[in-house]
Tab-separated table of C-alpha atoms in Angstrom:
chain	number	residue	atom	x	y	z
A	16	UNK	CA	3.866	173.564	95.434
A	17	UNK	CA	5.707	175.677	98.004
A	18	UNK	CA	7.729	173.461	100.340
A	19	UNK	CA	10.240	176.068	101.473
A	20	UNK	CA	8.666	177.146	104.793
A	21	UNK	CA	7.987	173.577	105.967
A	22	UNK	CA	11.435	172.324	104.983
A	23	UNK	CA	13.063	175.372	106.565
A	24	UNK	CA	11.191	174.959	109.860
A	25	UNK	CA	11.960	171.255	110.097
A	26	UNK	CA	15.626	171.714	109.206
A	27	UNK	CA	15.901	174.411	111.883
A	28	UNK	CA	14.370	171.952	114.337
A	29	UNK	CA	17.086	169.418	113.523
A	30	UNK	CA	19.735	172.134	113.750
A	31	UNK	CA	18.533	173.032	117.234
A	32	UNK	CA	18.937	169.388	118.248
A	33	UNK	CA	22.617	169.151	117.250
A	34	UNK	CA	24.056	169.292	120.790
A	35	UNK	CA	21.764	166.412	121.797
A	36	UNK	CA	22.399	164.452	118.591
A	37	UNK	CA	26.153	164.698	119.119
A	38	UNK	CA	25.695	162.926	122.462
A	39	UNK	CA	23.797	160.003	120.903
A	40	UNK	CA	25.646	156.812	119.926
A	41	UNK	CA	26.210	156.994	116.144
A	42	UNK	CA	25.150	153.383	115.633
A	43	UNK	CA	21.728	154.239	117.090
A	44	UNK	CA	21.387	157.534	115.250
A	45	UNK	CA	22.515	156.939	111.666
A	46	UNK	CA	19.592	154.791	110.526
A	47	UNK	CA	17.092	157.086	112.236
A	48	UNK	CA	18.466	160.206	110.561
A	49	UNK	CA	18.512	158.439	107.173
A	50	UNK	CA	14.818	157.635	107.643
A	51	UNK	CA	14.043	161.248	108.596
A	52	UNK	CA	15.866	162.596	105.538
A	53	UNK	CA	14.192	160.102	103.195
A	54	UNK	CA	10.649	160.997	104.285
A	55	UNK	CA	8.093	163.117	102.443
A	56	UNK	CA	8.706	166.871	102.382
A	57	UNK	CA	5.202	167.801	103.521
A	58	UNK	CA	2.871	166.293	106.104
A	59	UNK	CA	0.130	166.277	103.446
A	60	UNK	CA	2.253	163.866	101.376
A	61	UNK	CA	2.377	161.279	104.170
A	62	UNK	CA	0.402	158.095	104.433
A	63	UNK	CA	0.477	155.176	106.866
A	64	UNK	CA	3.489	153.744	105.050
A	65	UNK	CA	5.535	156.960	104.916
A	66	UNK	CA	4.869	158.739	108.202
A	67	UNK	CA	7.763	157.033	109.999
A	68	UNK	CA	10.171	159.849	109.087
A	69	UNK	CA	8.105	162.514	110.837
A	70	UNK	CA	7.446	160.167	113.776
A	71	UNK	CA	11.179	159.657	114.281
A	72	UNK	CA	11.836	163.398	114.017
A	73	UNK	CA	9.229	163.982	116.730
A	74	UNK	CA	10.814	161.292	118.932
A	75	UNK	CA	14.230	162.911	118.540
A	76	UNK	CA	12.777	166.363	119.233
A	77	UNK	CA	11.030	165.105	122.375
A	78	UNK	CA	14.167	163.301	123.589
A	79	UNK	CA	16.116	166.517	122.962
A	80	UNK	CA	13.564	168.469	124.983
A	81	UNK	CA	13.919	166.091	127.928
A	82	UNK	CA	17.723	166.048	127.574
A	83	UNK	CA	17.783	169.847	127.803
A	84	UNK	CA	15.936	169.578	131.104
A	85	UNK	CA	12.701	171.220	130.087
A	86	UNK	CA	10.187	170.137	132.682
A	87	UNK	CA	7.012	171.588	131.171
A	88	UNK	CA	6.061	171.485	127.526
A	89	UNK	CA	3.009	172.882	125.778
A	90	UNK	CA	2.361	172.656	122.051
A	91	UNK	CA	-0.706	172.217	119.903
A	92	UNK	CA	-0.328	168.421	120.029
A	93	UNK	CA	1.013	167.665	123.490
A	94	UNK	CA	1.045	168.833	127.072
A	95	UNK	CA	3.707	167.389	129.294
A	96	UNK	CA	4.856	168.069	132.823
A	97	UNK	CA	7.620	166.264	134.682
A	98	UNK	CA	7.346	166.402	138.439
A	99	UNK	CA	5.399	169.129	140.145
A	100	UNK	CA	4.322	172.087	137.995
């Protein structure tokens, strides 16, 4: 099974969040990052018991997006606008 592209994309996503993550209190971040790193490599390997890792990564990504001041966000899963478009 080829996991390289998925792992690479998700690790780049975490790398892009580093400025935000450095601002977070370590006591709040450590357990969350451990959960992210312990999760399944591929979305297809998730189930209801193991999807927490990807959920936390999405929460961190979204918090990072808001922290960076992005007011409008469009992706395949979400549309978000803060204030007037």
